[in-house]
Tab-separated table of C-alpha atoms in Angstrom:
chain	number	residue	atom	x	y	z
A	1	PHE	CA	-15.112	-1.454	23.347
A	2	ILE	CA	-11.840	-3.334	23.569
A	3	CYS	CA	-10.606	-5.381	20.594
A	4	THR	CA	-8.392	-8.354	21.418
A	5	SER	CA	-6.656	-11.029	19.384
A	6	VAL	CA	-7.609	-14.708	19.591
A	7	PRO	CA	-6.316	-16.159	22.927
A	8	LEU	CA	-3.394	-18.548	22.659
A	9	ASP	CA	-5.131	-21.253	24.685
A	10	GLY	CA	-8.658	-20.704	23.447
A	11	ASP	CA	-10.077	-20.362	19.976
A	12	MET	CA	-6.833	-21.213	18.210
A	13	CYS	CA	-6.716	-24.656	19.813
A	14	ALA	CA	-10.411	-25.100	19.178
A	15	ALA	CA	-9.937	-24.060	15.579
A	16	ALA	CA	-7.253	-26.679	15.114
A	17	SER	CA	-9.240	-29.536	16.654
A	18	GLY	CA	-11.968	-29.972	14.047
A	19	PRO	CA	-12.860	-33.307	12.425
A	20	GLY	CA	-10.347	-34.718	10.008
A	21	SER	CA	-7.395	-32.923	11.571
A	22	GLY	CA	-5.189	-36.010	11.461
A	23	SER	CA	-3.255	-37.964	14.040
A	24	ALA	CA	-2.393	-36.722	17.508
A	25	GLU	CA	1.165	-35.961	16.488
A	26	GLU	CA	0.024	-33.929	13.476
A	27	LEU	CA	-2.461	-32.067	15.657
A	28	LYS	CA	0.225	-31.326	18.240
A	29	SER	CA	2.591	-30.073	15.522
A	30	THR	CA	-0.130	-27.889	14.055
A	31	VAL	CA	-1.017	-26.351	17.434
A	32	LEU	CA	2.641	-25.596	18.118
A	33	GLN	CA	2.996	-23.924	14.730
A	34	LEU	CA	-0.140	-21.859	15.328
A	35	ARG	CA	1.122	-20.816	18.778
A	36	GLU	CA	4.443	-19.767	17.271
A	37	THR	CA	2.626	-17.757	14.592
A	38	VAL	CA	0.492	-15.967	17.189
A	39	LEU	CA	3.555	-15.177	19.306
A	40	GLN	CA	5.272	-13.696	16.256
A	41	GLN	CA	2.160	-11.639	15.534
A	42	LYS	CA	2.074	-10.422	19.116
A	43	GLU	CA	5.722	-9.369	18.901
A	44	THR	CA	5.063	-7.546	15.620
A	45	ILE	CA	2.091	-5.685	17.077
A	46	MET	CA	4.094	-4.718	20.162
A	47	ASN	CA	6.871	-3.392	17.948
A	48	GLN	CA	4.336	-1.275	16.074
A	49	LYS	CA	2.641	0.023	19.208
A	50	GLU	CA	4.745	3.165	19.393
A	51	THR	CA	4.133	3.887	15.703
A	52	ILE	CA	0.387	3.559	16.199
A	53	ARG	CA	0.570	5.949	19.172
A	54	GLU	CA	2.401	8.475	17.002
A	55	LEU	CA	-0.240	8.095	14.280
A	56	THR	CA	-3.023	8.601	16.809
A	57	ALA	CA	-1.326	11.720	18.178
A	58	LYS	CA	-0.881	13.121	14.668
A	59	LEU	CA	-4.540	12.447	13.841
A	60	GLY	CA	-5.547	14.141	17.060
A	61	ARG	CA	-3.569	17.261	16.161
A	62	CYS	CA	-4.922	17.255	12.621
A	63	GLU	CA	-8.526	16.782	13.705
A	64	SER	CA	-8.266	19.420	16.449
A	65	GLN	CA	-6.919	21.886	13.913
A	66	SER	CA	-9.717	21.003	11.503
A	67	VAL	CA	-12.291	21.918	14.167
A	68	LEU	CA	-10.672	25.286	14.870
A	69	GLU	CA	-10.111	26.272	11.235
A	70	PRO	CA	-12.851	26.636	8.602
A	71	LEU	CA	-12.947	23.817	6.064
A	72	GLY	CA	-11.709	24.532	2.549
A	73	GLY	CA	-9.263	27.245	3.692
A	74	GLU	CA	-6.137	28.040	1.755
A	75	PRO	CA	-3.307	25.591	2.586
A	76	LYS	CA	-0.428	27.115	4.477
A	77	GLY	CA	3.159	26.756	3.326
A	78	GLY	CA	6.041	25.242	5.232
A	79	GLY	CA	4.997	21.555	5.038
A	80	ALA	CA	7.532	18.789	4.579
A	81	GLY	CA	8.024	17.077	1.261
A	82	ARG	CA	8.414	19.044	-1.956
A	83	LYS	CA	11.017	21.604	-1.113
A	84	GLY	CA	11.939	23.358	-4.363
A	85	GLY	CA	10.487	25.375	-7.185
A	86	GLY	CA	7.722	27.024	-5.154
A	87	PHE	CA	5.880	23.786	-4.524
A	88	ALA	CA	5.913	23.747	-0.715
A	89	LYS	CA	3.613	21.005	0.466
A	90	ASN	CA	1.259	21.316	3.426
A	91	THR	CA	0.385	17.675	3.826
A	92	MET	CA	-2.217	18.281	6.480
A	93	GLY	CA	-4.113	20.741	4.284
A	94	ASP	CA	-4.676	18.407	1.340
A	95	LEU	CA	-7.826	16.734	2.606
A	96	SER	CA	-11.032	18.094	1.119
A	97	ARG	CA	-13.331	16.157	3.389
A	98	SER	CA	-13.896	16.295	7.127
A	99	PRO	CA	-11.774	14.004	9.319
A	100	ALA	CA	-14.853	11.961	10.154
A	101	ALA	CA	-15.715	11.347	6.499
A	102	GLU	CA	-12.099	10.495	5.668
A	103	THR	CA	-11.921	8.088	8.611
A	104	LEU	CA	-15.124	6.283	7.720
A	105	SER	CA	-14.146	6.028	4.053
A	106	GLN	CA	-10.793	4.451	4.926
A	107	LEU	CA	-12.346	2.025	7.400
A	108	GLY	CA	-14.935	0.987	4.842
A	109	GLN	CA	-12.237	0.324	2.233
A	110	THR	CA	-10.198	-1.647	4.754
A	111	LEU	CA	-13.098	-3.841	5.797
A	112	GLN	CA	-13.902	-4.526	2.150
A	113	SER	CA	-10.268	-5.489	1.552
A	114	LEU	CA	-10.372	-7.896	4.491
A	115	LYS	CA	-13.582	-9.449	3.209
A	116	THR	CA	-12.120	-9.958	-0.268
A	117	ARG	CA	-9.044	-11.646	1.140
A	118	LEU	CA	-11.171	-13.893	3.340
A	119	GLU	CA	-13.204	-14.918	0.302
A	120	ASN	CA	-9.960	-15.853	-1.422
A	121	LEU	CA	-8.962	-17.864	1.648
A	122	GLU	CA	-12.338	-19.595	1.601
A	123	GLN	CA	-11.863	-20.586	-2.019
A	124	PHE	CA	-8.355	-21.819	-1.270
A	125	SER	CA	-9.538	-23.840	1.722
A	126	ARG	CA	-12.281	-25.493	-0.346
A	127	MET	CA	-9.661	-26.587	-2.855
A	128	ASN	CA	-7.416	-27.964	-0.127
A	129	SER	CA	-10.099	-29.334	2.265
A	130	SER	CA	-8.332	-27.813	5.269
A	131	SER	CA	-10.555	-27.827	8.366
A	132	GLN	CA	-7.972	-25.736	10.228
A	133	THR	CA	-8.009	-23.004	7.620
A	134	ASN	CA	-11.815	-23.049	7.523
A	135	ASN	CA	-12.128	-22.695	11.292
A	136	LEU	CA	-9.551	-19.919	11.461
A	137	LYS	CA	-11.318	-18.152	8.601
A	138	ASP	CA	-14.589	-18.321	10.558
A	139	ILE	CA	-12.895	-16.807	13.615
A	140	LEU	CA	-11.502	-13.949	11.544
A	141	GLN	CA	-14.843	-13.425	9.783
A	142	ASN	CA	-16.548	-13.079	13.162
A	143	LYS	CA	-13.990	-10.492	14.223
A	144	ILE	CA	-14.556	-8.505	11.026
A	145	ASP	CA	-18.321	-8.619	11.574
A	146	GLU	CA	-17.776	-7.274	15.089
A	147	LEU	CA	-15.573	-4.503	13.709
A	148	GLU	CA	-18.303	-3.530	11.268
A	149	ARG	CA	-20.758	-3.239	14.127
A	150	GLN	CA	-18.301	-1.058	16.009
A	151	VAL	CA	-17.775	1.165	12.986
A	152	LEU	CA	-21.544	1.505	12.520
A	153	SER	CA	-21.878	2.536	16.155
A	154	ARG	CA	-19.095	5.020	15.617
A	155	VAL	CA	-20.890	6.463	12.586
A	156	ASN	CA	-23.983	7.033	14.704
A	157	SER	CA	-21.914	8.730	17.405
A	158	LEU	CA	-20.256	10.992	14.848
A	159	GLU	CA	-23.576	11.951	13.299
A	160	GLU	CA	-24.992	12.793	16.723
A	161	GLY	CA	-21.890	14.797	17.615
A	162	LYS	CA	-21.084	12.671	20.667
A	163	LEU	CA	-17.368	12.243	19.903
A	164	SER	CA	-14.891	15.032	20.497
A	165	PRO	CA	-11.823	15.185	18.232
A	166	ARG	CA	-9.697	13.608	20.965
A	167	ASN	CA	-12.173	10.774	21.545
A	168	GLU	CA	-12.492	10.275	17.805
A	169	SER	CA	-8.746	9.892	17.358
A	170	GLU	CA	-8.617	7.447	20.276
A	171	GLU	CA	-11.418	5.380	18.768
A	172	ARG	CA	-9.693	5.400	15.389
A	173	GLY	CA	-6.434	4.307	17.017
A	174	LYS	CA	-8.147	1.322	18.663
A	175	ILE	CA	-9.877	0.236	15.463
A	176	GLU	CA	-6.763	0.626	13.300
A	177	SER	CA	-4.710	-1.338	15.828
A	178	THR	CA	-7.192	-4.186	15.640
A	179	LEU	CA	-7.300	-4.001	11.839
A	180	THR	CA	-3.504	-4.206	11.715
A	181	SER	CA	-3.637	-7.326	13.869
A	182	LEU	CA	-6.277	-8.858	11.586
A	183	HIS	CA	-4.246	-8.084	8.476
A	184	GLN	CA	-1.272	-9.881	10.029
A	185	ARG	CA	-3.399	-12.899	10.967
A	186	ILE	CA	-4.829	-13.167	7.463
A	187	SER	CA	-1.358	-12.719	5.968
A	188	ASP	CA	-0.121	-15.705	7.948
A	189	LEU	CA	-2.954	-17.816	6.544
A	190	GLU	CA	-2.101	-16.613	3.047
A	191	LYS	CA	1.540	-17.628	3.358
A	192	GLY	CA	0.681	-21.232	2.597
A	193	GLN	CA	-0.445	-20.252	-0.892
A	194	LYS	CA	2.836	-18.686	-2.049
A	195	ASP	CA	4.846	-21.825	-2.693
A	196	ASN	CA	3.234	-22.770	-5.996
A	197	ARG	CA	3.083	-19.396	-7.739
A	198	PRO	CA	5.740	-17.843	-10.011
A	199	PRO	CA	8.078	-15.401	-8.236
A	200	ASP	CA	6.655	-12.396	-10.114
A	201	ARG	CA	2.939	-13.180	-9.789
A	202	PHE	CA	2.228	-11.209	-6.663
A	203	GLN	CA	0.851	-7.810	-5.716
A	204	LEU	CA	1.293	-5.519	-2.740
A	205	THR	CA	-1.764	-4.291	-0.848
A	206	PHE	CA	-1.756	-1.058	1.166
A	207	PRO	CA	-5.253	-0.954	2.721
A	208	LEU	CA	-4.781	2.038	5.044
A	209	ARG	CA	-3.383	5.555	4.802
A	210	THR	CA	-0.671	5.180	7.449
A	211	ASN	CA	2.923	6.241	7.991
A	212	TYR	CA	4.131	2.719	8.726
A	213	MET	CA	2.904	0.475	5.872
A	214	TYR	CA	5.420	0.300	3.035
A	215	ALA	CA	7.673	-1.943	0.975
A	216	LYS	CA	11.359	-1.447	0.340
A	217	VAL	CA	13.237	-2.546	-2.758
A	218	LYS	CA	16.417	-4.299	-1.653
A	219	LYS	CA	18.439	-3.036	-4.618
A	220	SER	CA	19.328	0.627	-5.174
A	221	LEU	CA	19.522	2.397	-8.532
A	222	PRO	CA	22.637	3.062	-10.574
A	223	GLU	CA	23.370	6.444	-12.100
A	224	MET	CA	20.887	6.769	-14.964
A	225	TYR	CA	20.716	9.170	-17.892
A	226	ALA	CA	17.381	7.703	-18.976
A	227	PHE	CA	14.760	5.461	-17.398
A	228	SER	CA	11.434	3.763	-17.911
A	229	VAL	CA	9.316	2.812	-14.908
A	230	CYS	CA	6.160	0.712	-15.333
A	231	MET	CA	3.665	-0.908	-12.974
A	232	TRP	CA	0.155	-2.197	-12.537
A	233	ILE	CA	-1.847	-0.102	-10.100
A	234	LYS	CA	-5.346	-0.202	-8.590
A	235	SER	CA	-6.881	2.383	-6.281
A	236	SER	CA	-10.058	4.269	-5.525
A	237	ALA	CA	-8.603	6.436	-2.754
A	238	SER	CA	-9.706	10.054	-2.552
A	239	PRO	CA	-8.503	12.724	-2.422
A	240	GLY	CA	-5.421	11.397	-4.188
A	241	MET	CA	-4.172	7.816	-4.145
A	242	GLY	CA	-0.875	8.873	-2.533
A	243	THR	CA	2.662	7.832	-3.450
A	244	PRO	CA	3.157	4.589	-5.400
A	245	PHE	CA	6.936	4.947	-5.110
A	246	SER	CA	9.671	7.341	-4.042
A	247	TYR	CA	13.440	7.264	-4.523
A	248	ALA	CA	15.607	9.369	-2.210
A	249	VAL	CA	19.362	9.943	-2.226
A	250	PRO	CA	21.596	11.677	0.329
A	251	GLY	CA	20.785	15.379	0.197
A	252	GLN	CA	17.718	14.990	-2.049
A	253	ALA	CA	14.571	13.252	-0.783
A	254	ASN	CA	12.713	13.903	-4.060
A	255	GLU	CA	15.220	12.467	-6.521
A	256	LEU	CA	12.496	10.433	-8.255
A	257	VAL	CA	8.892	10.345	-6.998
A	258	LEU	CA	5.476	9.401	-8.374
A	259	ILE	CA	2.721	11.030	-6.309
A	260	GLU	CA	-0.944	12.033	-6.396
A	261	TRP	CA	-1.796	14.080	-3.301
A	262	GLY	CA	-4.790	16.199	-2.397
A	263	ASN	CA	-6.816	17.203	-5.434
A	264	ASN	CA	-3.762	17.502	-7.695
A	265	PRO	CA	-3.224	15.264	-10.728
A	266	MET	CA	-0.579	12.569	-10.561
A	267	GLU	CA	2.931	14.017	-10.857
A	268	ILE	CA	6.426	12.753	-11.532
A	269	LEU	CA	9.219	14.539	-9.624
A	270	ILE	CA	12.859	14.387	-10.680
A	271	ASN	CA	15.302	16.306	-8.501
A	272	ASP	CA	12.299	18.304	-7.207
A	273	LYS	CA	11.258	19.335	-10.744
A	274	VAL	CA	7.655	18.458	-11.566
A	275	ALA	CA	5.640	17.247	-14.563
A	276	LYS	CA	1.891	16.653	-14.340
A	277	LEU	CA	0.797	13.299	-15.789
A	278	PRO	CA	-2.509	12.791	-17.646
A	279	PHE	CA	-3.502	9.621	-15.799
A	280	VAL	CA	-7.105	8.820	-14.853
A	281	ILE	CA	-6.769	5.673	-12.789
A	282	ASN	CA	-8.396	6.023	-9.345
A	283	ASP	CA	-11.558	4.121	-10.344
A	284	GLY	CA	-10.884	0.951	-8.359
A	285	LYS	CA	-9.799	-0.982	-11.482
A	286	TRP	CA	-6.405	-2.307	-12.523
A	287	HIS	CA	-4.458	0.004	-14.852
A	288	HIS	CA	-1.024	-0.319	-16.364
A	289	ILE	CA	1.065	2.871	-16.352
A	290	CYS	CA	4.527	3.707	-17.662
A	291	VAL	CA	6.679	6.846	-17.544
A	292	THR	CA	9.811	7.210	-19.675
A	293	TRP	CA	12.413	9.978	-19.417
A	294	THR	CA	15.769	10.979	-20.869
A	295	THR	CA	18.135	13.542	-19.427
A	296	ARG	CA	18.701	15.060	-22.867
A	297	ASP	CA	16.279	18.021	-22.893
A	298	GLY	CA	14.311	16.330	-20.078
A	299	VAL	CA	11.954	14.637	-22.547
A	300	TRP	CA	9.248	12.457	-20.937
A	301	GLU	CA	6.334	10.301	-22.086
A	302	ALA	CA	3.391	8.847	-20.154
A	303	TYR	CA	1.473	5.669	-21.068
A	304	GLN	CA	-1.786	4.363	-19.636
A	305	ASP	CA	-3.002	0.853	-20.488
A	306	GLY	CA	-0.531	0.588	-23.370
A	307	THR	CA	-1.403	3.914	-25.044
A	308	GLN	CA	0.619	7.110	-24.877
A	309	THR	CA	-1.499	9.754	-23.163
A	310	GLY	CA	0.987	12.598	-22.724
A	311	ASN	CA	4.524	13.865	-23.236
A	312	GLY	CA	6.678	16.888	-22.566
A	313	GLU	CA	10.206	18.157	-22.150
A	314	ASN	CA	12.428	20.279	-19.905
A	315	LEU	CA	11.872	17.972	-16.905
A	316	ALA	CA	15.171	18.157	-14.980
A	317	PRO	CA	17.202	18.319	-18.202
A	318	TYR	CA	20.804	17.093	-18.042
A	319	HIS	CA	20.386	15.890	-14.461
A	320	PRO	CA	21.270	12.180	-14.193
A	321	ILE	CA	19.401	10.109	-11.600
A	322	LYS	CA	21.846	9.712	-8.736
A	323	PRO	CA	22.891	6.272	-7.468
A	324	GLN	CA	23.028	4.661	-4.013
A	325	GLY	CA	19.650	5.840	-2.763
A	326	VAL	CA	16.626	4.157	-1.160
A	327	LEU	CA	13.614	3.026	-3.232
A	328	VAL	CA	10.351	2.738	-1.272
A	329	LEU	CA	6.935	1.574	-2.489
A	330	GLY	CA	3.837	3.060	-0.854
A	331	GLN	CA	5.329	6.075	0.955
A	332	GLU	CA	6.862	9.482	0.170
A	333	GLN	CA	10.260	10.000	1.793
A	334	ASP	CA	11.073	13.321	3.458
A	335	THR	CA	14.384	11.920	4.694
A	336	LEU	CA	16.526	9.116	3.304
A	337	GLY	CA	14.530	5.945	3.914
A	338	GLY	CA	11.974	7.596	6.229
A	339	GLY	CA	10.096	10.750	7.190
A	340	PHE	CA	6.812	9.203	6.036
A	341	ASP	CA	3.580	11.200	6.221
A	342	ALA	CA	0.286	9.303	6.391
A	343	THR	CA	-1.501	11.862	4.199
A	344	GLN	CA	0.883	11.050	1.323
A	345	ALA	CA	0.755	7.254	1.713
A	346	PHE	CA	-0.422	5.118	-1.185
A	347	VAL	CA	-3.756	3.372	-0.662
A	348	GLY	CA	-4.517	0.533	-3.060
A	349	GLU	CA	-2.736	-2.331	-4.781
A	350	LEU	CA	0.463	-2.365	-6.804
A	351	ALA	CA	2.157	-5.043	-8.911
A	352	HIS	CA	4.824	-5.627	-11.569
A	353	PHE	CA	6.936	-2.600	-10.670
A	354	ASN	CA	9.799	-2.719	-13.198
A	355	MET	CA	12.494	-0.192	-14.091
A	356	TRP	CA	14.904	0.096	-17.012
A	357	ASP	CA	17.870	2.402	-17.624
A	358	ARG	CA	16.607	3.309	-21.089
A	359	LYS	CA	13.507	4.573	-22.855
A	360	LEU	CA	11.116	1.761	-23.780
A	361	SER	CA	9.526	1.756	-27.227
A	362	PRO	CA	5.729	2.039	-27.606
A	363	GLY	CA	5.660	-1.620	-28.678
A	364	GLU	CA	7.487	-2.719	-25.537
A	365	VAL	CA	5.085	-0.745	-23.356
A	366	TYR	CA	2.096	-2.281	-25.160
A	367	SER	CA	3.477	-5.794	-24.568
A	368	LEU	CA	3.690	-5.055	-20.840
A	369	ALA	CA	0.164	-3.617	-20.687
A	370	THR	CA	-1.310	-6.627	-22.501
A	371	CYS	CA	0.628	-9.191	-20.457
A	372	SER	CA	2.314	-10.508	-23.586
A	373	SER	CA	4.767	-13.371	-23.272
A	374	LYS	CA	7.227	-11.062	-25.063
A	375	ALA	CA	7.090	-8.523	-22.227
A	376	LEU	CA	10.463	-7.740	-20.681
A	377	SER	CA	11.454	-7.550	-17.023
A	378	GLY	CA	13.267	-4.454	-15.806
A	379	ASN	CA	17.040	-4.586	-16.208
A	380	VAL	CA	17.485	-2.225	-13.224
A	381	ILE	CA	14.611	-3.357	-10.980
A	382	ALA	CA	12.756	-6.588	-11.804
A	383	TRP	CA	9.529	-7.498	-10.026
A	384	ALA	CA	10.215	-10.552	-7.832
A	385	GLU	CA	9.300	-11.430	-4.266
A	386	ALA	CA	12.957	-11.942	-3.373
A	387	ASN	CA	13.647	-8.274	-4.249
A	388	ILE	CA	10.984	-6.776	-1.954
A	389	ASP	CA	10.764	-6.435	1.829
A	390	ILE	CA	7.413	-5.384	3.343
A	391	TYR	CA	6.769	-3.579	6.624
A	392	GLY	CA	3.953	-2.443	8.897
A	393	GLY	CA	1.151	-4.732	7.736
A	394	ALA	CA	1.382	-4.224	3.972
A	395	THR	CA	0.605	-7.612	2.445
A	396	LYS	CA	1.383	-9.775	-0.572
A	397	TRP	CA	-1.269	-11.593	-2.565
A	398	THR	CA	-1.447	-13.377	-5.906
A	399	PHE	CA	-1.672	-10.943	-8.836
A	400	GLU	CA	-4.703	-11.657	-11.044
A	401	ALA	CA	-4.950	-8.796	-13.567
A	402	CYS	CA	-2.864	-10.539	-16.237
A	403	ARG	CA	-4.758	-13.792	-15.763
A	404	GLN	CA	-8.001	-11.923	-16.454
A	405	LEU	CA	-6.560	-10.474	-19.681
A	406	ASN	CA	-5.297	-13.834	-20.991
């Protein structure tokens, strides 16, 4: 099968010509805007083409190796990523399921994410009586239905053993390319809903385990002798939800990292030193988490949903967090600002990422977890759309967890 985007002179024009679309001038303006949007999407997809090829090649190598080696074997050292303290990371050996099962699981989660966002668009269009939005939503819904049929066919082929590892990686590349295009199309429809929401009421969505979806915080960190980092997080990815954030500085890619990879618990890394965190959060529900740390004796505390769940000491004691680095959401950096590995990518949703240069009190953490009006914004990094750039198809959407609590 070949997946294609909506033609410039076909469905898009038809979608914009429904009843109640306004005067001829308004219709002409709308069509021009839609054409411009599609051209921008086409340019974005072309720019990402090489990245998708690299991902497909990497999947092909991984899947070929998985066929040759027995499943469940001992991981081999020498992988990129954690480089100190005997924690060498073989990122391709973390998966506990077959490539086929992992692929189908990710595609299923992605399709569900697309459906949820389309339902939100449908609700928005009902409120705004926009025939254009409704027609475009129908076009996208039809494409998602077609993708589901393709995935089902692919499942049958996998079960019957018809696909070789190379063919499987090619099929996955085609489907993921189309999904990326759909995510971009839906994102453009969602843009019209951003104007009326507060600057901090948004979340980031990372629907696929890729090496090109991420967000970058525009501001770097100062030198810090203590910190508190808090966020809302939602994921059901397995094995491991990946890397919610990573901070790299020149000469040290693991200056400050939060990661859950393979079947390991979530960990906080500071200057390559590791502490295991007692979080249980990959249940597909929103959870609020905080980690505090001070350089004096390397004392740390972990909070989940407003309650302290763990603490320890001797985590990189007397090592201040270095300044002038790069802070990335959704990927683990092996080099400054890059070196992403798809197996370590975060899959899920993230919101209200805030950072302070001090240790928060239990009361302050509780206020954040309960969405209290007294809750503070980070004095080092504050969650606001103007502070975040997104890349590779990661998307922004209105954050609802606090509204559900209030």
